[in-house]
mmCIF file of C-alpha atoms and ligand atoms in Angstrom:
data_model
loop_
_atom_site.group_PDB
_atom_site.id
_atom_site.type_symbol
_atom_site.label_atom_id
_atom_site.label_comp_id
_atom_site.label_asym_id
_atom_site.label_seq_id
_atom_site.Cartn_x
_atom_site.Cartn_y
_atom_site.Cartn_z
ATOM 1 C CA MET A 3 68.959 3.332 -0.887
ATOM 2 C CA MET A 4 72.542 2.958 -2.101
ATOM 3 C CA ALA A 5 73.191 2.690 -5.830
ATOM 4 C CA VAL A 6 74.839 -0.708 -6.208
ATOM 5 C CA THR A 7 76.219 -1.921 -9.514
ATOM 6 C CA ARG A 8 78.308 -4.899 -8.470
ATOM 7 C CA GLY A 9 76.798 -7.984 -6.904
ATOM 8 C CA PHE A 10 79.650 -8.345 -4.467
ATOM 9 C CA VAL A 11 79.007 -4.948 -2.903
ATOM 10 C CA GLY A 12 75.282 -5.589 -2.921
ATOM 11 C CA ARG A 13 75.692 -8.844 -1.134
ATOM 12 C CA ARG A 14 77.996 -7.346 1.469
ATOM 13 C CA THR A 15 75.484 -4.614 2.125
ATOM 14 C CA ALA A 16 72.674 -7.109 2.513
ATOM 15 C CA ASP A 17 74.745 -9.373 4.739
ATOM 16 C CA SER A 18 75.987 -6.692 7.093
ATOM 17 C CA SER A 19 72.409 -5.940 8.146
ATOM 18 C CA ARG A 20 72.170 -9.581 9.161
ATOM 19 C CA VAL A 21 75.360 -9.573 11.209
ATOM 20 C CA PRO A 22 74.974 -8.432 14.832
ATOM 21 C CA PRO A 23 77.511 -6.023 16.349
ATOM 22 C CA GLY A 24 80.938 -7.507 17.075
ATOM 23 C CA GLN A 25 80.351 -10.598 14.906
ATOM 24 C CA TYR A 26 82.157 -11.784 11.759
ATOM 25 C CA VAL A 27 80.781 -14.097 9.092
ATOM 26 C CA THR A 28 82.329 -17.532 8.710
ATOM 27 C CA ARG A 29 81.696 -20.360 6.286
ATOM 28 C CA ASP A 30 82.966 -22.927 8.785
ATOM 29 C CA PHE A 31 80.784 -24.706 11.269
ATOM 30 C CA PRO A 32 83.018 -24.749 14.346
ATOM 31 C CA VAL A 33 82.467 -27.307 17.098
ATOM 32 C CA LEU A 34 82.241 -25.888 20.606
ATOM 33 C CA SER A 35 81.606 -28.368 23.385
ATOM 34 C CA ALA A 36 82.304 -28.044 27.097
ATOM 35 C CA GLY A 37 82.918 -31.801 27.400
ATOM 36 C CA PRO A 38 83.042 -35.051 25.451
ATOM 37 C CA THR A 39 80.386 -35.925 22.883
ATOM 38 C CA PRO A 40 77.834 -38.253 24.463
ATOM 39 C CA TYR A 41 76.491 -41.162 22.409
ATOM 40 C CA THR A 42 72.980 -42.143 23.434
ATOM 41 C CA PRO A 43 71.373 -45.026 21.510
ATOM 42 C CA LEU A 44 68.164 -43.906 19.814
ATOM 43 C CA ASP A 45 66.140 -46.586 21.615
ATOM 44 C CA ALA A 46 67.275 -45.041 24.925
ATOM 45 C CA TRP A 47 66.620 -41.448 23.802
ATOM 46 C CA ASP A 48 63.574 -39.465 24.751
ATOM 47 C CA PHE A 49 62.559 -35.834 25.030
ATOM 48 C CA THR A 50 60.878 -34.993 28.333
ATOM 49 C CA ILE A 51 59.024 -31.948 29.570
ATOM 50 C CA ARG A 52 58.947 -32.024 33.374
ATOM 51 C CA GLY A 53 58.439 -29.690 36.316
ATOM 52 C CA GLY A 54 55.596 -27.191 36.258
ATOM 53 C CA VAL A 55 53.353 -29.733 34.534
ATOM 54 C CA ASP A 56 50.800 -32.130 36.045
ATOM 55 C CA ARG A 57 53.067 -35.014 35.165
ATOM 56 C CA PRO A 58 56.148 -35.307 32.986
ATOM 57 C CA VAL A 59 55.519 -36.018 29.303
ATOM 58 C CA SER A 60 58.081 -37.894 27.193
ATOM 59 C CA TRP A 61 58.432 -38.546 23.489
ATOM 60 C CA SER A 62 60.493 -41.538 22.384
ATOM 61 C CA TRP A 63 62.733 -41.191 19.308
ATOM 62 C CA THR A 64 60.041 -42.895 17.224
ATOM 63 C CA GLU A 65 57.344 -40.586 18.568
ATOM 64 C CA PHE A 66 59.569 -37.554 17.976
ATOM 65 C CA GLN A 67 60.168 -38.659 14.383
ATOM 66 C CA ALA A 68 56.392 -38.916 13.848
ATOM 67 C CA LEU A 69 55.826 -35.272 14.900
ATOM 68 C CA PRO A 70 55.513 -32.701 12.119
ATOM 69 C CA HIS A 71 58.985 -31.496 11.098
ATOM 70 C CA GLU A 72 59.665 -28.067 9.614
ATOM 71 C CA LYS A 73 62.508 -27.194 7.274
ATOM 72 C CA PHE A 74 63.823 -23.692 7.850
ATOM 73 C CA THR A 75 66.884 -21.559 7.184
ATOM 74 C CA VAL A 76 68.286 -19.186 9.819
ATOM 75 C CA ASP A 77 71.436 -17.257 10.728
ATOM 76 C CA ILE A 78 73.353 -18.432 13.789
ATOM 77 C CA HIS A 79 75.391 -16.170 16.086
ATOM 78 C CA CYS A 80 77.928 -17.579 18.539
ATOM 79 C CA VAL A 81 79.184 -15.556 21.486
ATOM 80 C CA THR A 82 82.761 -16.390 20.369
ATOM 81 C CA LYS A 83 81.931 -13.932 17.541
ATOM 82 C CA TRP A 84 81.281 -16.115 14.525
ATOM 83 C CA THR A 85 78.059 -15.755 12.584
ATOM 84 C CA LYS A 86 77.031 -18.332 10.027
ATOM 85 C CA LEU A 87 74.355 -17.253 7.567
ATOM 86 C CA ASP A 88 71.649 -19.367 5.947
ATOM 87 C CA MET A 89 71.927 -22.536 7.970
ATOM 88 C CA ALA A 90 69.334 -25.097 6.818
ATOM 89 C CA TRP A 91 67.744 -27.242 9.498
ATOM 90 C CA SER A 92 64.853 -29.601 9.992
ATOM 91 C CA GLY A 93 63.134 -30.128 13.315
ATOM 92 C CA VAL A 94 60.033 -29.989 15.463
ATOM 93 C CA SER A 95 58.787 -26.634 16.696
ATOM 94 C CA LEU A 96 58.840 -26.249 20.467
ATOM 95 C CA ASP A 97 55.222 -25.110 20.114
ATOM 96 C CA THR A 98 54.327 -28.701 19.271
ATOM 97 C CA PHE A 99 55.743 -29.941 22.577
ATOM 98 C CA LEU A 100 54.531 -27.022 24.686
ATOM 99 C CA ASP A 101 50.984 -27.190 23.302
ATOM 100 C CA ALA A 102 50.869 -30.736 24.691
ATOM 101 C CA THR A 103 52.096 -29.665 28.146
ATOM 102 C CA PRO A 104 50.021 -26.770 29.535
ATOM 103 C CA THR A 105 51.884 -24.967 32.305
ATOM 104 C CA GLN A 106 51.930 -21.809 34.410
ATOM 105 C CA ALA A 107 55.742 -21.841 34.384
ATOM 106 C CA ALA A 108 57.591 -18.863 32.891
ATOM 107 C CA TYR A 109 61.073 -20.349 32.493
ATOM 108 C CA ALA A 110 62.685 -23.432 31.073
ATOM 109 C CA LEU A 111 65.983 -25.037 31.927
ATOM 110 C CA ALA A 112 66.991 -27.166 28.957
ATOM 111 C CA PHE A 113 68.931 -30.282 29.938
ATOM 112 C CA SER A 114 71.169 -32.493 27.847
ATOM 113 C CA ASP A 115 73.015 -35.773 27.885
ATOM 114 C CA GLY A 116 76.382 -35.047 29.466
ATOM 115 C CA GLY A 117 74.925 -32.632 32.015
ATOM 116 C CA TYR A 118 74.837 -29.351 30.049
ATOM 117 C CA THR A 119 72.001 -26.994 30.924
ATOM 118 C CA THR A 120 70.863 -23.587 29.690
ATOM 119 C CA ASN A 121 67.986 -21.369 30.789
ATOM 120 C CA ILE A 122 65.509 -19.675 28.460
ATOM 121 C CA PRO A 123 62.265 -17.812 29.161
ATOM 122 C CA LEU A 124 59.409 -20.031 28.020
ATOM 123 C CA ALA A 125 58.060 -17.180 25.877
ATOM 124 C CA ASP A 126 61.232 -17.390 23.761
ATOM 125 C CA LEU A 127 60.550 -21.053 23.050
ATOM 126 C CA ARG A 128 57.037 -20.272 21.775
ATOM 127 C CA GLY A 129 55.777 -18.555 18.652
ATOM 128 C CA GLY A 130 57.733 -20.571 16.084
ATOM 129 C CA ARG A 131 61.127 -19.311 17.260
ATOM 130 C CA ALA A 132 62.633 -22.508 18.657
ATOM 131 C CA TRP A 133 62.951 -26.104 17.546
ATOM 132 C CA VAL A 134 64.334 -29.495 18.454
ATOM 133 C CA VAL A 135 66.342 -30.181 15.294
ATOM 134 C CA ASP A 136 67.601 -33.531 14.051
ATOM 135 C CA GLU A 137 68.856 -32.532 10.584
ATOM 136 C CA TYR A 138 71.341 -30.001 9.319
ATOM 137 C CA ASP A 139 72.012 -29.405 5.627
ATOM 138 C CA GLY A 140 69.775 -32.312 4.618
ATOM 139 C CA ARG A 141 71.519 -34.897 6.751
ATOM 140 C CA PRO A 142 71.087 -36.313 10.258
ATOM 141 C CA LEU A 143 72.731 -33.972 12.749
ATOM 142 C CA ASP A 144 76.375 -34.893 13.441
ATOM 143 C CA PRO A 145 77.038 -36.073 17.006
ATOM 144 C CA GLU A 146 79.623 -33.281 17.375
ATOM 145 C CA HIS A 147 76.933 -30.726 16.568
ATOM 146 C CA GLY A 148 74.455 -32.214 18.999
ATOM 147 C CA GLY A 149 73.034 -35.240 17.237
ATOM 148 C CA PRO A 150 70.772 -37.038 17.473
ATOM 149 C CA ALA A 151 68.928 -33.826 18.357
ATOM 150 C CA ARG A 152 69.650 -30.373 19.685
ATOM 151 C CA LEU A 153 67.700 -27.350 20.736
ATOM 152 C CA LEU A 154 67.838 -24.490 18.242
ATOM 153 C CA VAL A 155 67.000 -20.962 19.398
ATOM 154 C CA PRO A 156 68.485 -18.843 16.618
ATOM 155 C CA HIS A 157 67.434 -15.458 18.016
ATOM 156 C CA LEU A 158 69.726 -15.972 21.027
ATOM 157 C CA TYR A 159 73.485 -16.654 21.110
ATOM 158 C CA PHE A 160 74.259 -20.222 20.134
ATOM 159 C CA TRP A 161 75.136 -21.433 23.644
ATOM 160 C CA LYS A 162 71.356 -21.385 24.300
ATOM 161 C CA SER A 163 70.960 -24.054 21.591
ATOM 162 C CA ALA A 164 71.675 -27.047 23.823
ATOM 163 C CA LYS A 165 73.252 -29.959 21.980
ATOM 164 C CA TRP A 166 72.179 -33.530 22.842
ATOM 165 C CA ILE A 167 68.947 -32.130 24.240
ATOM 166 C CA ARG A 168 66.871 -34.474 26.378
ATOM 167 C CA GLY A 169 64.235 -32.162 27.707
ATOM 168 C CA LEU A 170 63.019 -29.070 29.461
ATOM 169 C CA ASP A 171 62.602 -28.477 33.173
ATOM 170 C CA LEU A 172 59.822 -25.903 33.501
ATOM 171 C CA ARG A 173 59.947 -23.539 36.452
ATOM 172 C CA ALA A 174 58.195 -20.555 37.976
ATOM 173 C CA ALA A 175 61.565 -18.967 38.821
ATOM 174 C CA ASP A 176 64.534 -18.545 36.514
ATOM 175 C CA GLN A 177 67.637 -20.624 37.228
ATOM 176 C CA PRO A 178 70.935 -20.027 35.423
ATOM 177 C CA GLY A 179 72.332 -22.901 33.374
ATOM 178 C CA PHE A 180 75.907 -24.040 32.777
ATOM 179 C CA TRP A 181 77.433 -21.037 30.989
ATOM 180 C CA GLU A 182 75.122 -18.562 32.691
ATOM 181 C CA MET A 183 76.614 -19.650 36.042
ATOM 182 C CA PHE A 184 80.103 -19.107 34.591
ATOM 183 C CA GLY A 185 79.466 -15.459 33.762
ATOM 184 C CA TYR A 186 77.655 -15.518 30.450
ATOM 185 C CA HIS A 187 74.643 -13.254 30.065
ATOM 186 C CA ASN A 188 71.408 -14.640 31.442
ATOM 187 C CA TYR A 189 69.412 -13.899 28.260
ATOM 188 C CA GLY A 190 71.930 -13.590 25.411
ATOM 189 C CA ASP A 191 70.448 -11.337 22.706
ATOM 190 C CA PRO A 192 73.113 -11.040 19.941
ATOM 191 C CA TRP A 193 71.625 -7.765 18.636
ATOM 192 C CA LYS A 194 72.130 -6.179 22.077
ATOM 193 C CA GLU A 195 75.531 -7.857 22.502
ATOM 194 C CA GLN A 196 74.423 -9.525 25.711
ATOM 195 C CA ARG A 197 77.542 -11.663 25.941
ATOM 196 C CA TYR A 198 78.499 -11.605 29.584
ATOM 197 C CA TYR A 199 76.888 -10.954 32.937
ATOM 198 C CA GLY A 200 76.301 -7.200 33.190
ATOM 199 C CA ASP A 201 76.280 -6.517 29.403
HETATM 200 N N1 LIG B 321 75.153 -29.975 25.472
HETATM 201 C C1 LIG B 321 75.872 -28.920 25.069
HETATM 202 N N2 LIG B 321 75.284 -28.003 24.287
HETATM 203 C C2 LIG B 321 75.982 -26.930 23.849
HETATM 204 C C3 LIG B 321 77.315 -26.736 24.247
HETATM 205 C C4 LIG B 321 77.915 -27.706 25.074
HETATM 206 O O1 LIG B 321 79.079 -27.609 25.475
HETATM 207 N N3 LIG B 321 77.163 -28.792 25.458
HETATM 208 N N4 LIG B 321 77.998 -25.606 23.818
HETATM 209 C C5 LIG B 321 77.172 -24.462 23.438
HETATM 210 C C6 LIG B 321 77.946 -23.440 22.789
HETATM 211 S S1 LIG B 321 78.893 -22.438 23.778
HETATM 212 C C7 LIG B 321 77.852 -23.218 21.452
HETATM 213 S S2 LIG B 321 78.595 -21.885 20.713
HETATM 214 C C8 LIG B 321 77.139 -24.161 20.573
HETATM 215 C C9 LIG B 321 78.102 -24.750 19.590
HETATM 216 O O2 LIG B 321 77.459 -25.653 18.749
HETATM 217 P P1 LIG B 321 78.311 -26.368 17.617
HETATM 218 O O3 LIG B 321 79.378 -27.169 18.299
HETATM 219 O O4 LIG B 321 77.349 -27.202 16.856
HETATM 220 O O5 LIG B 321 78.908 -25.269 16.788
HETATM 221 O O6 LIG B 321 76.534 -25.227 21.274
HETATM 222 C C10 LIG B 321 76.029 -24.884 22.530
HETATM 223 N N5 LIG B 321 75.349 -26.027 23.058
HETATM 224 MO MO1 LIG B 322 79.560 -20.664 22.438
#
């Protein structure tokens, strides 16, 4: 253990263990979108789990709001190298949705308004490690950041956290999503620097 007398040094030491290789810490919350921000009225919004289930199951906005929400604080790592510490969210654990939709599938392709997709092993969406969030920093999620609701999978690079999420397509076989088809890593573990195909 290092002898630390000044808070600044102490904090830097603590933070650097939370910053994956090749990342820098920012206080900003940059917006990174591959296309225009879609605006879906809440009465037309639903979250659907389909494929690999007996029949698709959908939650309306009202039903989604009625599900138990968790408040949690996590660090976010973007493949463009920014890391933002202590981001406070509120949302519904993916466990809540997946417990209601038994499946043999091993993979999910998340799909969003606007056509964005990203693939994630179903195991990574279970165990309290992934959420559909509708609040950031105590306020409804900004449309630019994926509002009304986005996927949040903080243990993977941020491109896996699909904004404007509308559901999951469950599958037996993995299928690359939008950025994965354009050369990003299929899995995207920030601690292993899995940025691009072949990393
Ligand atoms: N639907 C959708 N989700 C998306 C994206 C996108 O273009 N469309 N970009 C991804 C990428 S590359 C990143 S880094 C984060 C950025 O989220 P932010 O704009 O809230 O910072 O969203 C991810 N989710
Ligand atoms: Mo990104």
